[in-house]
Tab-separated table of C-alpha atoms and ligand atoms in Angstrom:
chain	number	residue	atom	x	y	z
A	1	UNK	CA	-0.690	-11.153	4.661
A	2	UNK	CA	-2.254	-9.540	7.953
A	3	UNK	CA	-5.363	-10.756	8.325
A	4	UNK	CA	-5.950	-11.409	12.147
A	5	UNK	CA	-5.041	-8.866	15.129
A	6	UNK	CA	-2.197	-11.275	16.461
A	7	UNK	CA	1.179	-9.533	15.240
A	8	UNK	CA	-0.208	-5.568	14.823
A	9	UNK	CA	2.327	-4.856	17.404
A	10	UNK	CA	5.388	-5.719	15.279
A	11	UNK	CA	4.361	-3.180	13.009
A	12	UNK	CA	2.284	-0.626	14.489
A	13	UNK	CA	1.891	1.479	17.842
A	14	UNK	CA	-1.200	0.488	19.195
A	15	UNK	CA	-2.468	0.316	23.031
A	16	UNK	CA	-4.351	-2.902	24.679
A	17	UNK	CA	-7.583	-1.248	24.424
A	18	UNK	CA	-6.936	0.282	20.857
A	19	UNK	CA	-6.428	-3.852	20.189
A	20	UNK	CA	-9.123	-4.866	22.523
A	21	UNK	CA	-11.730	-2.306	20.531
A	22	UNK	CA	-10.258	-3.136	16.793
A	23	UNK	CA	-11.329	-6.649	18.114
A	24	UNK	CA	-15.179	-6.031	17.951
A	25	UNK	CA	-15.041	-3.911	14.795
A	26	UNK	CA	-13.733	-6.775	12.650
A	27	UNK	CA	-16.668	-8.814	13.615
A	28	UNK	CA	-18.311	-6.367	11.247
A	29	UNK	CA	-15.705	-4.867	9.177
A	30	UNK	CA	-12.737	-7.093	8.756
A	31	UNK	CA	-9.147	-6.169	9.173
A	32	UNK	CA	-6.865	-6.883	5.865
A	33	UNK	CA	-3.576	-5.705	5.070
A	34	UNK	CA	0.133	-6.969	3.077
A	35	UNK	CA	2.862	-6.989	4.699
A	36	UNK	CA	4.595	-4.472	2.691
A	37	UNK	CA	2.004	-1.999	3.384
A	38	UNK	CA	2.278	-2.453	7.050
A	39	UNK	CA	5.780	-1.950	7.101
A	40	UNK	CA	5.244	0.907	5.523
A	41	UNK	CA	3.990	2.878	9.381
A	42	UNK	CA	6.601	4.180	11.573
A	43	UNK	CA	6.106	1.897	14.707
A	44	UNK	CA	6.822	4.870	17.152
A	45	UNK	CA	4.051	7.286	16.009
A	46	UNK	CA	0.701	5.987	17.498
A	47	UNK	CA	-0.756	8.551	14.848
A	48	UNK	CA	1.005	7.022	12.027
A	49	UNK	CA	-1.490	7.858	8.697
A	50	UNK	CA	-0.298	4.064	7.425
A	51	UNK	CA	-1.472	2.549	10.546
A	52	UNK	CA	-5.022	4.826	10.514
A	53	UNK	CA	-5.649	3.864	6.632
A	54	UNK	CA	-5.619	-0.009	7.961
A	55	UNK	CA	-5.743	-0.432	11.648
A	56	UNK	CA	-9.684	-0.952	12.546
A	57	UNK	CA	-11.273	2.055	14.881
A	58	UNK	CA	-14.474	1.459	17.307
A	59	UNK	CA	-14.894	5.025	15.447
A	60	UNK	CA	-16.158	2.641	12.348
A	61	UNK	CA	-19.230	1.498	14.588
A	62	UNK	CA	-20.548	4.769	15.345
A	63	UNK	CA	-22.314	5.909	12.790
A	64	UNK	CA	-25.386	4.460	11.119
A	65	UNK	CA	-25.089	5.733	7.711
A	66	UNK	CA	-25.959	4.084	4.494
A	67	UNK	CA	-24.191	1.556	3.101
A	68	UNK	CA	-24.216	2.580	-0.969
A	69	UNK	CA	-25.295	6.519	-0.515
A	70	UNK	CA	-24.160	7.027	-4.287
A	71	UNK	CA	-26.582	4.329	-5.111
A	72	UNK	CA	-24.076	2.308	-7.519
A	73	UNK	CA	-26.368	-0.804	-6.795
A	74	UNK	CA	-29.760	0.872	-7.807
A	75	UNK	CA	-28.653	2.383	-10.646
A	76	UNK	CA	-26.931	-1.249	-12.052
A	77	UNK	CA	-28.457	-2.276	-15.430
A	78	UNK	CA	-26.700	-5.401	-14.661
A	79	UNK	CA	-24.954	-6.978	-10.979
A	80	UNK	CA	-21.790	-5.883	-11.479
A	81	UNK	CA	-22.322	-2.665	-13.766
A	82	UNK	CA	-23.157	0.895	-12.466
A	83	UNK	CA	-24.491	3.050	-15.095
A	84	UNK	CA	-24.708	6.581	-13.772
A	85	UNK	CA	-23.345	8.866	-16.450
A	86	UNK	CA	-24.511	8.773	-20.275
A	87	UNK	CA	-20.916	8.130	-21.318
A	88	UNK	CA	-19.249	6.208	-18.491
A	89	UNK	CA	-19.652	2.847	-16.455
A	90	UNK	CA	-18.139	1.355	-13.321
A	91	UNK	CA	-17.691	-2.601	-13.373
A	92	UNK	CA	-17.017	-4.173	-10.124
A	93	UNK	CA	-14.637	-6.926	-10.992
A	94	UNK	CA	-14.035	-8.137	-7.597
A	95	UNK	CA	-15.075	-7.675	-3.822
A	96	UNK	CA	-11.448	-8.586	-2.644
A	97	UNK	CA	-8.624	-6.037	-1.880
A	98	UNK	CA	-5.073	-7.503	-0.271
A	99	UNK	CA	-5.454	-4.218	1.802
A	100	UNK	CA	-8.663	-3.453	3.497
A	101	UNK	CA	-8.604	0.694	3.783
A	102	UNK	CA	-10.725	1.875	6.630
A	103	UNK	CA	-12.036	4.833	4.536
A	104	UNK	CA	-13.438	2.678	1.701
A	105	UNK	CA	-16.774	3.398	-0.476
A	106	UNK	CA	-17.304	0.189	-1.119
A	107	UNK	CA	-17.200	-1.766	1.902
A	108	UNK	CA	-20.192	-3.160	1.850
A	109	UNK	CA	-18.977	-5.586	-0.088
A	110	UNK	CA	-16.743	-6.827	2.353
A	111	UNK	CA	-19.499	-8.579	4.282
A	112	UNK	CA	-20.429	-10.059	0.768
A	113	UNK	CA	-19.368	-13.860	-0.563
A	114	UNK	CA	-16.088	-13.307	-2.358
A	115	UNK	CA	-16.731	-12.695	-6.301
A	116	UNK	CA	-15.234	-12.759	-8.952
A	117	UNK	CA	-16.100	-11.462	-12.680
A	118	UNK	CA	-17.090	-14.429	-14.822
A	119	UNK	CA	-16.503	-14.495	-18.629
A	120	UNK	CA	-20.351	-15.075	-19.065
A	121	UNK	CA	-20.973	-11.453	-17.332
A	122	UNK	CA	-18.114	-9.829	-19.045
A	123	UNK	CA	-20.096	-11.362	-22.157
A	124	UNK	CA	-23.574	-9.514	-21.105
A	125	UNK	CA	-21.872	-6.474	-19.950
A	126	UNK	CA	-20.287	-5.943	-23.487
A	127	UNK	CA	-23.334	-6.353	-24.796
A	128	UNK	CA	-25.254	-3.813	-23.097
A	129	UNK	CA	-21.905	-1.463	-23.464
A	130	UNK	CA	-22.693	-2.097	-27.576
A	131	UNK	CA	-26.216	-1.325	-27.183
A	132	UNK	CA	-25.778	1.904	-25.362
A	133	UNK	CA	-22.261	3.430	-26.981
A	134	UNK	CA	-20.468	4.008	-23.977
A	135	UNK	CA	-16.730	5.499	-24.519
A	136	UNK	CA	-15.109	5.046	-20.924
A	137	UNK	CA	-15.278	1.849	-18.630
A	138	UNK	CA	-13.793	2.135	-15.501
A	139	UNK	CA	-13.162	-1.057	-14.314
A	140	UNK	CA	-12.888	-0.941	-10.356
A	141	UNK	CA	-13.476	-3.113	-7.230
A	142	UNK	CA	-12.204	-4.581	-4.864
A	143	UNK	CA	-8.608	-4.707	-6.750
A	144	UNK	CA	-9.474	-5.395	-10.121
A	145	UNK	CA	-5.671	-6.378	-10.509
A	146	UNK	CA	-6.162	-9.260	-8.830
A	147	UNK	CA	-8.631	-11.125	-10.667
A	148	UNK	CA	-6.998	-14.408	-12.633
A	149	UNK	CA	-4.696	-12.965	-15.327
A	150	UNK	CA	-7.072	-15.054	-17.675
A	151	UNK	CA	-9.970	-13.151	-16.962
A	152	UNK	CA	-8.106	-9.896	-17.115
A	153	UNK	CA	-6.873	-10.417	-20.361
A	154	UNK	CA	-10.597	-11.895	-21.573
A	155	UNK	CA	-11.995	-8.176	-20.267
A	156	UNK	CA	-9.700	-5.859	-21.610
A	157	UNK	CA	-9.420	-7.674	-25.041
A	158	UNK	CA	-13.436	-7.600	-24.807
A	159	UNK	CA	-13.373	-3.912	-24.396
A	160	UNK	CA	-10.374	-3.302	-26.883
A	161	UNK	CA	-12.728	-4.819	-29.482
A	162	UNK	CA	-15.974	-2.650	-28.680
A	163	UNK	CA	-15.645	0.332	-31.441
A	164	UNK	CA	-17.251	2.808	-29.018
A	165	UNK	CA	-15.192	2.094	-25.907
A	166	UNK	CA	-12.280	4.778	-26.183
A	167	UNK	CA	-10.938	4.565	-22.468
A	168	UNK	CA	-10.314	2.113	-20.221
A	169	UNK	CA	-9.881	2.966	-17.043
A	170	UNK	CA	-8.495	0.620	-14.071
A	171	UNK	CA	-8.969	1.771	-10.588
A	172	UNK	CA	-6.079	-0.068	-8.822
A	173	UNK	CA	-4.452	0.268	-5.480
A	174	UNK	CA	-2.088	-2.639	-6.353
A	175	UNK	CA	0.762	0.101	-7.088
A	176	UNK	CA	0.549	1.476	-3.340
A	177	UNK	CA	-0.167	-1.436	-1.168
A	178	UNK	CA	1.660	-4.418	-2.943
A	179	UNK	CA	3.475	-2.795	-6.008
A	180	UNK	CA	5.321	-6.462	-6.241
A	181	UNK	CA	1.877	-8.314	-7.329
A	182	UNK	CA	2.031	-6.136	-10.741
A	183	UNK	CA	3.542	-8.647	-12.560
A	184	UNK	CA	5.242	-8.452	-16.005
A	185	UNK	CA	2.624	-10.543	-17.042
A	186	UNK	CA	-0.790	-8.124	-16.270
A	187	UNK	CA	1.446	-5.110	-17.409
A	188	UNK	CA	1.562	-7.139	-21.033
A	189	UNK	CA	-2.402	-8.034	-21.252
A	190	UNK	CA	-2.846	-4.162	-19.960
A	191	UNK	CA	-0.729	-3.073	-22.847
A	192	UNK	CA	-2.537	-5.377	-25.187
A	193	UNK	CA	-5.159	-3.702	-24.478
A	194	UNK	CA	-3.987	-0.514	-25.945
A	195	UNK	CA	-6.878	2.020	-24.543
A	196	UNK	CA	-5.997	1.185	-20.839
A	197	UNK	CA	-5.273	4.060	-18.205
A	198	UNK	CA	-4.073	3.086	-14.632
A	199	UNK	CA	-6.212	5.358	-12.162
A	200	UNK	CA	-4.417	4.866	-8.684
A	201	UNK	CA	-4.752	5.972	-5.431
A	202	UNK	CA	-1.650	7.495	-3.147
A	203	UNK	CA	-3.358	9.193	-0.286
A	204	UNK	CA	-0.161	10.094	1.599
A	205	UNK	CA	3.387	10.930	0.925
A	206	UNK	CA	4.980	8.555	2.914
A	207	UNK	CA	3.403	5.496	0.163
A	208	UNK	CA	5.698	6.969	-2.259
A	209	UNK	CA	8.255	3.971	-1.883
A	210	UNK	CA	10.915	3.399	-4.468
A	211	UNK	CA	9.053	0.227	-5.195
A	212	UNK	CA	5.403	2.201	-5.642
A	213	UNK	CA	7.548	4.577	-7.949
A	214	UNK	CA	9.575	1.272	-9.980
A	215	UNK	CA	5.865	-0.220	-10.591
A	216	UNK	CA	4.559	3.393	-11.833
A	217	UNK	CA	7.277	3.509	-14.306
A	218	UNK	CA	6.249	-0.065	-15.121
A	219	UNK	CA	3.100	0.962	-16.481
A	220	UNK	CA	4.633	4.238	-18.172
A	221	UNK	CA	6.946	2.319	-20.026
A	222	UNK	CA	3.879	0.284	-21.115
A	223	UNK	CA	2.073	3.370	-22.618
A	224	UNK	CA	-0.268	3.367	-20.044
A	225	UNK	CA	-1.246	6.783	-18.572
A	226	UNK	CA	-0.930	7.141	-14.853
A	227	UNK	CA	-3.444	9.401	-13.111
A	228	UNK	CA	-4.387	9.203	-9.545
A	229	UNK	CA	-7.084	10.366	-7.185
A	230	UNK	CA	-6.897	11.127	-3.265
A	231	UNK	CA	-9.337	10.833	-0.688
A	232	UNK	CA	-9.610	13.889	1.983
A	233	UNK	CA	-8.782	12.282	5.227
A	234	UNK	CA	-9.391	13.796	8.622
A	235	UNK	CA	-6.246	12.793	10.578
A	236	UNK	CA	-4.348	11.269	7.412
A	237	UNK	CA	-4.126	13.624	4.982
A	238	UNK	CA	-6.129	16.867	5.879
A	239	UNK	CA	-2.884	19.494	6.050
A	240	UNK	CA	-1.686	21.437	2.776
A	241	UNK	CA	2.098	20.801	3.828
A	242	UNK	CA	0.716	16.396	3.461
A	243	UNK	CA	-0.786	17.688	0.466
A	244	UNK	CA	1.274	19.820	-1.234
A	245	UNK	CA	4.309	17.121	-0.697
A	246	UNK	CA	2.322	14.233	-1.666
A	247	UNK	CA	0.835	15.531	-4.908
A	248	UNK	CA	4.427	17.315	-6.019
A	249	UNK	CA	5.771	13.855	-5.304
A	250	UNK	CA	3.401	12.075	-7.611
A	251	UNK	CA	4.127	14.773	-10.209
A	252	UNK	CA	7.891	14.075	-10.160
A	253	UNK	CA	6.995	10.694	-10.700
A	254	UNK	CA	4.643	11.201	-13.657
A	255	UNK	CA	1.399	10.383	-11.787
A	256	UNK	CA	-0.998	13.363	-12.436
A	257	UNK	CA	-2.998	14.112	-9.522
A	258	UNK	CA	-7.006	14.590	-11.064
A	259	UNK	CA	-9.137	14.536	-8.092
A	260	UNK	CA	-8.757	15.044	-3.928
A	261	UNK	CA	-12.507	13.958	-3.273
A	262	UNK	CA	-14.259	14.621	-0.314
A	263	UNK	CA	-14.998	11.311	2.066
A	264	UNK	CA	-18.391	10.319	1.182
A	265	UNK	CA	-21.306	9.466	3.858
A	266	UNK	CA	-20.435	5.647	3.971
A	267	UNK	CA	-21.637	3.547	6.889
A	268	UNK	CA	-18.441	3.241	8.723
A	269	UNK	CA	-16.331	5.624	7.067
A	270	UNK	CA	-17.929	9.454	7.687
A	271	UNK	CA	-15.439	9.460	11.035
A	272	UNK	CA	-12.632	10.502	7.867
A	273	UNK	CA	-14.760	13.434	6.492
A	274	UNK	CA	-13.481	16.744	7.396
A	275	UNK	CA	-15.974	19.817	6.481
A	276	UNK	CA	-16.491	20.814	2.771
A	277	UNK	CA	-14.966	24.307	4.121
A	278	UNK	CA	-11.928	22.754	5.468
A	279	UNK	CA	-10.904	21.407	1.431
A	280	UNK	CA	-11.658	24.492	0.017
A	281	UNK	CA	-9.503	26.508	2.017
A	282	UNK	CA	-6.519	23.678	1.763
A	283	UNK	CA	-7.257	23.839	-2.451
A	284	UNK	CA	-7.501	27.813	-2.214
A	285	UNK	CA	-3.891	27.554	-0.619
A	286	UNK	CA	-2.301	24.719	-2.623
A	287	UNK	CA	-3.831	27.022	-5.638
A	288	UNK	CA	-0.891	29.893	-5.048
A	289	UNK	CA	1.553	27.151	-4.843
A	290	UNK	CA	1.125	24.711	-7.406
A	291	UNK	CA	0.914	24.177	-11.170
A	292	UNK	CA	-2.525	23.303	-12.449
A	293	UNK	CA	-0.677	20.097	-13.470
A	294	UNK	CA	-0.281	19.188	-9.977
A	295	UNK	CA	-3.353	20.003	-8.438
A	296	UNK	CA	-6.496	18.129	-8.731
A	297	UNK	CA	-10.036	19.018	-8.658
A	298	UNK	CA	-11.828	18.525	-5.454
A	299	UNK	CA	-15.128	16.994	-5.711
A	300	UNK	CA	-18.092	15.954	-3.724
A	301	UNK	CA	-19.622	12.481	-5.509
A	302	UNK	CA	-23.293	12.101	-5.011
A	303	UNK	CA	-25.705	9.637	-6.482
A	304	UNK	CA	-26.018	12.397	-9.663
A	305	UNK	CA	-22.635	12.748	-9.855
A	306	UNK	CA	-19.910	14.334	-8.783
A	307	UNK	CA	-20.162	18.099	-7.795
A	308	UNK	CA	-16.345	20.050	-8.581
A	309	UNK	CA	-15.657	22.683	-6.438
A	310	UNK	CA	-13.879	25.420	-6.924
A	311	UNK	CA	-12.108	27.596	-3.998
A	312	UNK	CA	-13.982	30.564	-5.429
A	313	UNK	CA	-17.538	30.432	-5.761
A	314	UNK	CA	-18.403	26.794	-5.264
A	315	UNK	CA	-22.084	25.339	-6.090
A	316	UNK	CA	-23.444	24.111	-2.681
A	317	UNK	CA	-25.124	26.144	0.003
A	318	UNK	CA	-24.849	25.209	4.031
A	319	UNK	CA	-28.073	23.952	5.553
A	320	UNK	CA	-28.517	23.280	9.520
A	321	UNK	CA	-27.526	19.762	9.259
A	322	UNK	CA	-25.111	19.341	6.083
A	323	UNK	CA	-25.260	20.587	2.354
A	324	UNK	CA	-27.293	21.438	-0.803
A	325	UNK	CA	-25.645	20.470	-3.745
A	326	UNK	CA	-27.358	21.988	-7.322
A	327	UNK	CA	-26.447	19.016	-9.845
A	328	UNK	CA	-28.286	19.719	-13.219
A	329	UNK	CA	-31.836	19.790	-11.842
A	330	UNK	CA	-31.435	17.818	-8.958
A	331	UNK	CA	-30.926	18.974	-5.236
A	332	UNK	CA	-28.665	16.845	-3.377
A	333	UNK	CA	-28.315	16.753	0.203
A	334	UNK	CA	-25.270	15.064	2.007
A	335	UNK	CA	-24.080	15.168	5.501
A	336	UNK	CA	-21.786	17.255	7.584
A	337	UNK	CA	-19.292	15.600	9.073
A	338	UNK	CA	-19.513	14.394	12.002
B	401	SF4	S1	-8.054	-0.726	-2.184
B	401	SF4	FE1	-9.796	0.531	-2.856
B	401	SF4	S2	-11.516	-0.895	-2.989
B	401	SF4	FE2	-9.931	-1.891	-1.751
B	401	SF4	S3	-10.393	-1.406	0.364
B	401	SF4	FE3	-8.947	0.142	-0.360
B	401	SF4	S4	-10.250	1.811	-1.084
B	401	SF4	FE4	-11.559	-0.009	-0.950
């Protein structure tokens, strides 16, 4: 595990001052990452989209954006549980992730103490999922995978026995960044728990690994359906050629690509966003090239929800300084990118 600046070098192409700066960003925003990740970058390209998912950029200090702009923590019956959409929650099982991705929604709970879910709030969370008939929990993080197998296996079989629950979802990164830690072990309580779906998250072709793709089959084999979503990533991702070969790639490997959001206004993160224009004219082209099976929806989320849009005729109107969003009654505003 990489969790100090010390040995970047043997594994990505970095420059004294790219160290020097990464240096002052983890005072804020730590640096994380396995060693099987790293080894994923190609140590000669200094643009390597590996080595830009993990590597800490001064970029991360300079913007001063809100932390939670989908306001998942002030619309939380419960610590723990967002409850945003009349069918659907979000449970945050844990704050830790082996890798730390620059890009990430959440990390604002990387400054926080380490947690993880207790039995006594998995206890009060199925109780208010009984009261209010929810039929999909998506049970996210941090890497919800690597919470102790005990408490894994005391969630899922909570959920399993909740009649209104129909879906599980788990929103893992396990399968791209460490496929090794997906032990035969979780893949069993997972498959005890009968309505569990693995939502992953490939961003780039070049995670594809025979080893991401052994652990994918894993969890096939285990009648677990294996969807995946992909963040729009200026400098990582944002071509059609990275696109269209990543998510025909994940289709040959039974993963079905279901959403390509656009990066949301997260303190430290908006550096990634590329303009709302600049997806729709990638999905308009990936559109005349691949099935509907193998493209995914592009969305904006917002604190109402997530806005799809569509290449022709999308719901959102340019204003001087970002974009109005129509969702149900609501007008949203979020940012242009920077
Ligand atoms: S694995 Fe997911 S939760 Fe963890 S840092 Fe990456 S994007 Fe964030």
């Amino acid at each position: 595990m990489l969790s100090t600046l010390n040995c970047v070098e043997k594994y990505f192409r970095v420059t004294g001052k790219e160290v020097e700066e990464a240096a002052k960003v983890i005072n804020v925003f730590p640096f994380r990452c396995t060693e099987y990740y790293a080894s994923l970058a190609d140590r000669t390209n200094s643009e390597d989209p590996i080595k830009k998912t993990v590597f800490p950029s001064i970029k991360e200090l300079q913007n001063h954006l809100p932390d939670d702009p989908l306001e998942e923590e002030s619309q939380s019956p419960i610590p723990g549980l967002t409850h945003k959409y009349p069918d659907r929650i979000l449970i945050v099982a844990t704050n830790y992730c082996p890798v730390l991705c620059r890009f990430c929604m959440r990390k604002r709970n990387w400054k926080k103490q380490p947690f993880v879910i207790t039995k006594e709030q998995i206890d009060e969370m199925a109780d208010y999922i009984k009261t209010t008939g929810v039929r999909d929990v998506l049970i996210s993080g941090g890497e919800p995978l690597t919470i102790p197998d005990e408490i894994l296996e005391y969630l899922i079989l909570k959920l399993k026995e909740i009649n209104t629950v129909d879906i599980v979802r788990i929103g893992s990164r396990l399968p791209v960044v460490d496929p090794e830690l997906i032990t035969e072990k979780k893949l069993k309580i997972l498959e005890k728990g009968e309505k569990v779906w693995l939502n992953t998250h490939f961003n780039h072709p070049a995670e594809i690994t025979k080893a991401s793709q052994y652990t994918i089959k894993k969890f096939l084999e285990a009648g677990i359906p294996v969807n995946n979503q992909t963040v729009l990533l200026k400098g990582i991702n944002d071509d059609e050629k990275i696109l269209y070969k990543l998510f025909s790639a994940l289709q040959r490997i039974k993963v079905r690509p279901y959403y390509l959001f656009r990066c949301d206004p997260v303190n430290g993160v908006f550096h990634f966003a590329t303009t709302i224009e600049k997806g729709l004219k990638i999905m308009k082209n990936l559109k005349k090239k691949l099935s509907p099976l193998a493209l995914p929806y592009y969305a904006v989320d917002t604190p109402k929800g997530k806005a799809i849009l569509f290449p022709e005729g999308a719901k959102y109107r340019k204003c001087k300084t970002g974009y109005l969003f129509q969702i149900g009654n609501s007008q949203i505003y979020i940012p242009q990118s920077p």
